[in-house]
mmCIF file with all atom_site columns, C-alpha atoms in Angstrom:
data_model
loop_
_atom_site.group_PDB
_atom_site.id
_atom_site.type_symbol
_atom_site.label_atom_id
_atom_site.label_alt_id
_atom_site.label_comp_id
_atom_site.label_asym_id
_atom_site.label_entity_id
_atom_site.label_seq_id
_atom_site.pdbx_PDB_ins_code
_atom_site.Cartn_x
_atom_site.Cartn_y
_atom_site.Cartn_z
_atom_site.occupancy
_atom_site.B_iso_or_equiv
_atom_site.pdbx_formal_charge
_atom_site.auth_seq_id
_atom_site.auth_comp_id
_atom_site.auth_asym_id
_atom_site.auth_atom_id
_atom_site.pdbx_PDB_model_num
ATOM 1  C CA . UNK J 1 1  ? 91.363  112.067 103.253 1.00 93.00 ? 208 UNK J CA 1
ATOM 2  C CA . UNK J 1 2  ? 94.113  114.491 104.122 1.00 95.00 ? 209 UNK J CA 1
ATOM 3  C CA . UNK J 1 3  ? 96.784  113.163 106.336 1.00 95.00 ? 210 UNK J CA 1
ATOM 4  C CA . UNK J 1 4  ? 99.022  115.232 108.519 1.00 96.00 ? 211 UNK J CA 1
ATOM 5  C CA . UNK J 1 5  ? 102.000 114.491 110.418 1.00 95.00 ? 212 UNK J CA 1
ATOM 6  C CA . UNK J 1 6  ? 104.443 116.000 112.555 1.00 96.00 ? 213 UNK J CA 1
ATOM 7  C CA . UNK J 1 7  ? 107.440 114.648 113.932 1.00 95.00 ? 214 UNK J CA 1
ATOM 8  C CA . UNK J 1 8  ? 107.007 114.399 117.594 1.00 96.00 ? 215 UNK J CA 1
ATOM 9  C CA . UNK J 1 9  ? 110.279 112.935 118.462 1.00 95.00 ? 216 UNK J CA 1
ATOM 10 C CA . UNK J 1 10 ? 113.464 111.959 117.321 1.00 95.00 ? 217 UNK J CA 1
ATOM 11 C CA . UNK J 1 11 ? 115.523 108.669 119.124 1.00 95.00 ? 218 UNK J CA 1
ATOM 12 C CA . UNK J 1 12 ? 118.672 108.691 117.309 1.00 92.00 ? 219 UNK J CA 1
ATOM 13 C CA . UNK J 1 13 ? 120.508 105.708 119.089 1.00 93.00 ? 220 UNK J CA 1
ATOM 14 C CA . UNK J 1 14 ? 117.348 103.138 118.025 1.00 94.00 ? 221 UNK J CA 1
ATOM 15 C CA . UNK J 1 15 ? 116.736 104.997 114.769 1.00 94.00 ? 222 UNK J CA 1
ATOM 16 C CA . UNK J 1 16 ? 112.996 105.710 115.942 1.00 95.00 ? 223 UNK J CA 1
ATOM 17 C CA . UNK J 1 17 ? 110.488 108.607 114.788 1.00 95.00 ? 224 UNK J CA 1
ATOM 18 C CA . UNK J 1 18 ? 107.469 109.394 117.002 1.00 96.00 ? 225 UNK J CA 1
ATOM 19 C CA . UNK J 1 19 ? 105.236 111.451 114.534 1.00 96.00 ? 226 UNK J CA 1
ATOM 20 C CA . UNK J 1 20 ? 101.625 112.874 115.081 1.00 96.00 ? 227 UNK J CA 1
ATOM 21 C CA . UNK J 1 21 ? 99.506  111.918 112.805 1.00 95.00 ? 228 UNK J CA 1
ATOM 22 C CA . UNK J 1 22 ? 95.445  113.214 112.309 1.00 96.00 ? 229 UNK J CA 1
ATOM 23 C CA . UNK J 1 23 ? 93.544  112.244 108.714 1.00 95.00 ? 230 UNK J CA 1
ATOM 24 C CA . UNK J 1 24 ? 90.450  114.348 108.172 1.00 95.00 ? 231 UNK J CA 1
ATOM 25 C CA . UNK J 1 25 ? 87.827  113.567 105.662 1.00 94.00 ? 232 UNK J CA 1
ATOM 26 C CA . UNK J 1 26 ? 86.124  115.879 103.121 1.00 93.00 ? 233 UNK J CA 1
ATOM 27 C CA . UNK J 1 27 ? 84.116  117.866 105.714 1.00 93.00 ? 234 UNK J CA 1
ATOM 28 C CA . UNK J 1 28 ? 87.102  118.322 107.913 1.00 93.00 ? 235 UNK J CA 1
ATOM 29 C CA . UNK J 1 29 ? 85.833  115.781 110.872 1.00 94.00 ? 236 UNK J CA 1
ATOM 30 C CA . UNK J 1 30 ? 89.080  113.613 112.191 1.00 95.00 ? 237 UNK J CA 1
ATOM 31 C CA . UNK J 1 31 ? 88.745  110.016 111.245 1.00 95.00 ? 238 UNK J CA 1
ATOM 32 C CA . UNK J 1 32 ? 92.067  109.048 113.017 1.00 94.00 ? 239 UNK J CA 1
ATOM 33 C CA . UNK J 1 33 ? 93.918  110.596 115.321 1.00 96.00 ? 240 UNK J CA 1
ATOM 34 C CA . UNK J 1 34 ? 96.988  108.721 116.836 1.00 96.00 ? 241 UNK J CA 1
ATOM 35 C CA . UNK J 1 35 ? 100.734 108.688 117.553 1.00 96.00 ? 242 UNK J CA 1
ATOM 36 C CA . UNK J 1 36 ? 103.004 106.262 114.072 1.00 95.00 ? 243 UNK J CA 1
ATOM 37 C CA . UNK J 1 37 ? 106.024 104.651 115.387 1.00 96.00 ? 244 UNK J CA 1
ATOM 38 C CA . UNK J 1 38 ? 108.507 104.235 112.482 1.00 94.00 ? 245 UNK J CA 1
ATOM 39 C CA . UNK J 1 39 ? 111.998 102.931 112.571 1.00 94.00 ? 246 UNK J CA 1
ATOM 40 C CA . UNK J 1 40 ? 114.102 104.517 110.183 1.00 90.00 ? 247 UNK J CA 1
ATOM 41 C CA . UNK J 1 41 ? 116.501 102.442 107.722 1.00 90.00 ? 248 UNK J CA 1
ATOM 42 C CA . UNK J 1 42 ? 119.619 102.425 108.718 1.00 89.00 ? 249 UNK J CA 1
ATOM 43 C CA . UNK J 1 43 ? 121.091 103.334 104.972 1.00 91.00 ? 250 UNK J CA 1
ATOM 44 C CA . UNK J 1 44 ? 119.486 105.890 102.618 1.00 91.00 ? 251 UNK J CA 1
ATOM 45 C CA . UNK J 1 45 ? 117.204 103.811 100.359 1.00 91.00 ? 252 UNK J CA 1
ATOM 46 C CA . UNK J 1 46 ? 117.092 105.156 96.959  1.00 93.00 ? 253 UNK J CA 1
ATOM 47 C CA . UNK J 1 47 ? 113.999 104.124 94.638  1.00 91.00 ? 254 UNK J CA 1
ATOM 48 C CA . UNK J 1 48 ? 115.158 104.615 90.790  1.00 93.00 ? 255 UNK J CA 1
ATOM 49 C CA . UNK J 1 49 ? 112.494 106.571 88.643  1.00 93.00 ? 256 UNK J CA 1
ATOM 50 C CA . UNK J 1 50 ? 109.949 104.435 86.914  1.00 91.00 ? 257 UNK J CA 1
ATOM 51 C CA . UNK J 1 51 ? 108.626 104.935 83.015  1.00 92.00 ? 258 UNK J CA 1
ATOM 52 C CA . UNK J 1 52 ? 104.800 106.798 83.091  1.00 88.00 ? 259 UNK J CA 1
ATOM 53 C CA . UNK J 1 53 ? 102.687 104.150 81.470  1.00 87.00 ? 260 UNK J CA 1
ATOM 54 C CA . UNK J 1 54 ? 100.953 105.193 78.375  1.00 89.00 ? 261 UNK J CA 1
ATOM 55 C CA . UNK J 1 55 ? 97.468  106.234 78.697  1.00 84.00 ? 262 UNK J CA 1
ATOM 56 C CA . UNK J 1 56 ? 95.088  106.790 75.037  1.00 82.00 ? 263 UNK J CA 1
ATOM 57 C CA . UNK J 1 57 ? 91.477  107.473 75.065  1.00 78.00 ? 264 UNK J CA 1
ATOM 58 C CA . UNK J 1 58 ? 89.886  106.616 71.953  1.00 76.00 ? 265 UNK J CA 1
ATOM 59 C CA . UNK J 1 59 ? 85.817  107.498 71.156  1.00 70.00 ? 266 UNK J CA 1
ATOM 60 C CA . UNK J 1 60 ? 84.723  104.716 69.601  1.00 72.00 ? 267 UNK J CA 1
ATOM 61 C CA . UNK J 1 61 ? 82.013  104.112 66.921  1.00 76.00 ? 268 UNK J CA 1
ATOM 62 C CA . UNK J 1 62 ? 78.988  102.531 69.199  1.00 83.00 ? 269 UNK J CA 1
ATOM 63 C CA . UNK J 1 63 ? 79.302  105.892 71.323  1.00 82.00 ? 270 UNK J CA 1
ATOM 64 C CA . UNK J 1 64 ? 78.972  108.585 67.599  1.00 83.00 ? 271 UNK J CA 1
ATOM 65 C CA . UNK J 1 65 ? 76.265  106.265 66.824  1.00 86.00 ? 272 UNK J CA 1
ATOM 66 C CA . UNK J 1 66 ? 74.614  106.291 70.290  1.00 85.00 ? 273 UNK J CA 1
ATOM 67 C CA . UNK J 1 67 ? 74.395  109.867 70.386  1.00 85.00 ? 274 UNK J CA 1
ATOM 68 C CA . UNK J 1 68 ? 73.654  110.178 67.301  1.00 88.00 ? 275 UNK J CA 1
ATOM 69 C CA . UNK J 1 69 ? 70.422  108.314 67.694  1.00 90.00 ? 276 UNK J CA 1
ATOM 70 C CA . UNK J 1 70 ? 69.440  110.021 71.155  1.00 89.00 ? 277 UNK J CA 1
ATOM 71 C CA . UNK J 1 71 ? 69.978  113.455 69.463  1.00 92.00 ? 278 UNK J CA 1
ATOM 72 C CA . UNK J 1 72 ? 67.193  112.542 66.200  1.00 94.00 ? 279 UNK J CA 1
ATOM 73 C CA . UNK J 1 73 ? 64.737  112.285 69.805  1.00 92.00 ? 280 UNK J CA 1
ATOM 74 C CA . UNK J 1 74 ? 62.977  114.947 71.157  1.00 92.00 ? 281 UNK J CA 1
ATOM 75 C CA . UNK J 1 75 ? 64.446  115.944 74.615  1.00 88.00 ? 282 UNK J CA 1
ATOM 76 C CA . UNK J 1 76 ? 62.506  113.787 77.293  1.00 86.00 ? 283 UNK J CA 1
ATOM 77 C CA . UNK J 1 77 ? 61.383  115.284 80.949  1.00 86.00 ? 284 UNK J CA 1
ATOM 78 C CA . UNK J 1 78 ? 63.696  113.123 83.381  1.00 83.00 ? 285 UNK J CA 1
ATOM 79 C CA . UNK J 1 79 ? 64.881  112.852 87.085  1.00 79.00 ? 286 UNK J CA 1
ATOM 80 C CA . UNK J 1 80 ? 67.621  111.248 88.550  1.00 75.00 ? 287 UNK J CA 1
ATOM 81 C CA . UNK J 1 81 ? 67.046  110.081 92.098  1.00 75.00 ? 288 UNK J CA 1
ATOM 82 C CA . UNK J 1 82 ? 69.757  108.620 94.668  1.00 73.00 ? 289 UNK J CA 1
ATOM 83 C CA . UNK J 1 83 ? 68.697  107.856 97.712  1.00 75.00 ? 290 UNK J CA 1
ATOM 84 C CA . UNK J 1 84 ? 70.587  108.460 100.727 1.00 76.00 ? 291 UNK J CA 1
ATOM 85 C CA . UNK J 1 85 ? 69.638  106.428 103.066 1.00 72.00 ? 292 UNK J CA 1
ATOM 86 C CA . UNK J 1 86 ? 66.823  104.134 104.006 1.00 74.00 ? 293 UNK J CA 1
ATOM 87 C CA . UNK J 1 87 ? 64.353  105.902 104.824 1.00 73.00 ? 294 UNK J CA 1
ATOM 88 C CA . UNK J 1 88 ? 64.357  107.493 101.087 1.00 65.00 ? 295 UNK J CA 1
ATOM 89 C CA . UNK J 1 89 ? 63.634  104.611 99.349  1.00 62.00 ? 296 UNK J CA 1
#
């Protein structure tokens, strides 16, 4: 989904934003289309930088071994089917 937004108006006194706002999908058809009221805060909020959390990937044994045994096979014909709706299945 990409979102876009555009401020539409500004109401200093109440603190208020009127922004634009359209999200498309993948293939570009608008999935909402509407007008965001937002009230702005009244001091500037400042969020303090968090730590990344550690990510590892690790192969483990069961997979090597997996493989291993699928690649002492000869290759097998196959097909992988998904049907898309329900008339396909």
């Amino acid at each position: 989904i990409t979102a876009t937004v555009t401020v539409k108006e500004k109401r200093v006194d109440k603190r208020i934003v009127l922004l634009d706002t359209q999200c498309t999908n993948q293939k570009g058809d608008v999935v909402l289309l509407g007008i965001a009221t937002v009230i702005a805060p009244a001091v500037t909020i400042v969020v303090p930088a968090m730590p990344r959390p550690e990510a590892a990937v690790r192969r483990h044994d069961r997979y090597e071994a997996f493989i291993r045994e699928a690649r002492a096979h000869p290759a097998l014909r196959t097909a992988v089917v998904h049907p898309c709706s329900p008339d396909a299945i």
